[in-house]
Amino acid sequence: KVKEQIEAFVKNYNATFEKMNELTAFNGVKADNNGVLNGDSTIRNIKNMMRSVLNTQVKHIQGSIHSFADLGILTKRDGTLELNASTLDGALNKDMQGIADFFTATGVASDTFITFDKQSSLTKPGTYSVEVSKLATQAKKEL
């Protein structure tokens, strides 16, 4: 099932990317030939963010999966993705927990008296030091 979901991710990413290309296409000086969103900087920014996410290494997680490339997901010259099935199969056979960690937000406490409660979109990967100055019901790291 994981393999099917990763294949679907690549397929849907490509469909989205190709639709954005269609909507922003420049086919000549006649406006009738151009995509309806030609010149729209918002679409350009979204495409750049999508590419950035795909090329980002996820640090501070266990295992061998730290990037989409480690799963066999590569960016082609035209910006769409291609899936190397043998790389994906190898990752699935070797490090299923690493794949789960790559796609999920997790937190691990180094002390048994401290627990990771939750994360948000503001949570940044890394190591946080917590200093307990008095007993409390809950400590939190300010971002």
GROMACS .gro file of C-alpha atoms in nm:
model
  143
    1LYS     CA    1   0.000   0.000   0.000
    2VAL     CA    2   0.287   0.241   0.074
    3LYS     CA    3   0.429   0.186  -0.274
    4GLU     CA    4   0.090   0.258  -0.431
    5GLN     CA    5   0.057   0.580  -0.232
    6ILE     CA    6   0.404   0.697  -0.335
    7GLU     CA    7   0.325   0.615  -0.699
    8ALA     CA    8  -0.002   0.811  -0.665
    9PHE     CA    9   0.189   1.103  -0.512
   10VAL     CA   10   0.421   1.117  -0.815
   11LYS     CA   11   0.128   1.089  -1.057
   12ASN     CA   12  -0.072   1.363  -0.882
   13TYR     CA   13   0.230   1.591  -0.846
   14ASN     CA   14   0.297   1.560  -1.220
   15ALA     CA   15  -0.068   1.625  -1.308
   16THR     CA   16  -0.068   1.937  -1.088
   17PHE     CA   17   0.264   2.060  -1.228
   18GLU     CA   18   0.154   2.004  -1.588
   19LYS     CA   19  -0.177   2.185  -1.525
   20MET     CA   20   0.012   2.482  -1.381
   21ASN     CA   21   0.235   2.482  -1.690
   22GLU     CA   22  -0.074   2.478  -1.913
   23LEU     CA   23  -0.237   2.764  -1.723
   24THR     CA   24   0.078   2.980  -1.731
   25ALA     CA   25   0.195   2.892  -2.083
   26PHE     CA   26   0.335   3.160  -2.311
   27ASN     CA   27   0.259   3.067  -2.670
   28GLY     CA   28   0.325   3.397  -2.839
   29VAL     CA   29   0.244   3.762  -2.827
   30LYS     CA   30  -0.125   3.707  -2.901
   31ALA     CA   31  -0.295   3.682  -2.564
   32ASP     CA   32  -0.550   3.437  -2.706
   33ASN     CA   33  -0.279   3.170  -2.729
   34ASN     CA   34  -0.146   3.211  -2.377
   35GLY     CA   35  -0.255   3.036  -2.061
   36VAL     CA   36  -0.513   3.225  -1.857
   37LEU     CA   37  -0.264   3.268  -1.571
   38ASN     CA   38   0.033   3.362  -1.789
   39GLY     CA   39   0.259   3.596  -1.594
   40ASP     CA   40   0.095   3.517  -1.259
   41SER     CA   41   0.369   3.528  -0.997
   42THR     CA   42   0.164   3.330  -0.745
   43ILE     CA   43   0.173   3.018  -0.961
   44ARG     CA   44   0.547   3.065  -1.016
   45ASN     CA   45   0.598   3.091  -0.639
   46ILE     CA   46   0.390   2.778  -0.575
   47LYS     CA   47   0.595   2.583  -0.831
   48ASN     CA   48   0.917   2.703  -0.667
   49MET     CA   49   0.791   2.595  -0.323
   50MET     CA   50   0.693   2.253  -0.460
   51ARG     CA   51   1.043   2.207  -0.607
   52SER     CA   52   1.203   2.329  -0.285
   53VAL     CA   53   1.016   2.076  -0.071
   54LEU     CA   54   1.121   1.796  -0.304
   55ASN     CA   55   1.487   1.892  -0.281
   56THR     CA   56   1.502   1.942   0.095
   57GLN     CA   57   1.688   1.695   0.314
   58VAL     CA   58   1.502   1.599   0.630
   59LYS     CA   59   1.752   1.597   0.916
   60HIS     CA   60   1.725   1.463   1.267
   61ILE     CA   61   1.534   1.147   1.178
   62GLN     CA   62   1.657   0.792   1.217
   63GLY     CA   63   1.708   0.558   0.926
   64SER     CA   64   1.834   0.589   0.572
   65ILE     CA   65   1.550   0.794   0.420
   66HIS     CA   66   1.621   1.167   0.432
   67SER     CA   67   1.503   1.288   0.090
   68PHE     CA   68   1.262   1.206  -0.188
   69ALA     CA   69   1.563   1.090  -0.391
   70ASP     CA   70   1.626   0.822  -0.127
   71LEU     CA   71   1.282   0.688  -0.224
   72GLY     CA   72   1.364   0.697  -0.595
   73ILE     CA   73   1.165   1.016  -0.662
   74LEU     CA   74   1.370   1.236  -0.892
   75THR     CA   75   1.298   1.567  -1.062
   76LYS     CA   76   1.326   1.561  -1.440
   77ARG     CA   77   1.456   1.851  -1.645
   78ASP     CA   78   1.100   1.968  -1.722
   79GLY     CA   79   1.014   1.987  -1.349
   80THR     CA   80   0.797   1.676  -1.336
   81LEU     CA   81   0.888   1.375  -1.125
   82GLU     CA   82   0.996   1.029  -1.221
   83LEU     CA   83   0.998   0.728  -0.995
   84ASN     CA   84   1.284   0.480  -0.999
   85ALA     CA   85   1.097   0.163  -0.903
   86SER     CA   86   1.407  -0.033  -0.804
   87THR     CA   87   1.524   0.242  -0.565
   88LEU     CA   88   1.177   0.257  -0.412
   89ASP     CA   89   1.157  -0.122  -0.379
   90GLY     CA   90   1.499  -0.126  -0.212
   91ALA     CA   91   1.393   0.141   0.036
   92LEU     CA   92   1.067  -0.042   0.110
   93ASN     CA   93   1.254  -0.366   0.175
   94LYS     CA   94   1.535  -0.208   0.375
   95ASP     CA   95   1.389   0.072   0.587
   96MET     CA   96   1.011   0.082   0.620
   97GLN     CA   97   1.038   0.265   0.954
   98GLY     CA   98   1.264   0.524   0.791
   99ILE     CA   99   0.998   0.584   0.527
  100ALA     CA  100   0.733   0.627   0.796
  101ASP     CA  101   0.957   0.871   0.984
  102PHE     CA  102   1.021   1.068   0.663
  103PHE     CA  103   0.651   1.124   0.600
  104THR     CA  104   0.539   1.186   0.959
  105ALA     CA  105   0.619   1.437   1.228
  106THR     CA  106   0.769   1.265   1.528
  107GLY     CA  107   0.932   1.373   1.848
  108VAL     CA  108   1.155   1.183   2.083
  109ALA     CA  109   1.253   1.284   2.434
  110SER     CA  110   1.593   1.181   2.567
  111ASP     CA  111   1.464   1.168   2.924
  112THR     CA  112   1.193   0.935   3.050
  113PHE     CA  113   1.039   1.218   3.254
  114ILE     CA  114   0.984   1.432   2.944
  115THR     CA  115   0.735   1.342   2.673
  116PHE     CA  116   0.679   1.477   2.325
  117ASP     CA  117   0.319   1.597   2.321
  118LYS     CA  118   0.241   1.736   1.976
  119GLN     CA  119   0.373   1.931   1.680
  120SER     CA  120   0.235   2.206   1.460
  121SER     CA  121   0.321   2.364   1.128
  122LEU     CA  122   0.563   2.587   1.323
  123THR     CA  123   0.759   2.292   1.463
  124LYS     CA  124   1.116   2.286   1.332
  125PRO     CA  125   1.326   1.970   1.325
  126GLY     CA  126   1.620   1.969   1.559
  127THR     CA  127   1.733   1.913   1.913
  128TYR     CA  128   1.588   2.133   2.183
  129SER     CA  129   1.727   2.176   2.530
  130VAL     CA  130   1.474   2.201   2.810
  131GLU     CA  131   1.568   2.342   3.148
  132VAL     CA  132   1.333   2.262   3.433
  133SER     CA  133   1.357   2.535   3.697
  134LYS     CA  134   1.058   2.426   3.902
  135LEU     CA  135   0.797   2.156   3.900
  136ALA     CA  136   0.530   2.216   3.643
  137THR     CA  137   0.244   2.029   3.487
  138GLN     CA  138   0.374   2.093   3.137
  139ALA     CA  139   0.680   2.259   2.987
  140LYS     CA  140   0.693   2.394   2.637
  141LYS     CA  141   0.955   2.535   2.407
  142GLU     CA  142   0.871   2.882   2.280
  143LEU     CA  143   0.930   2.925   1.907
   0.00000   0.00000   0.00000
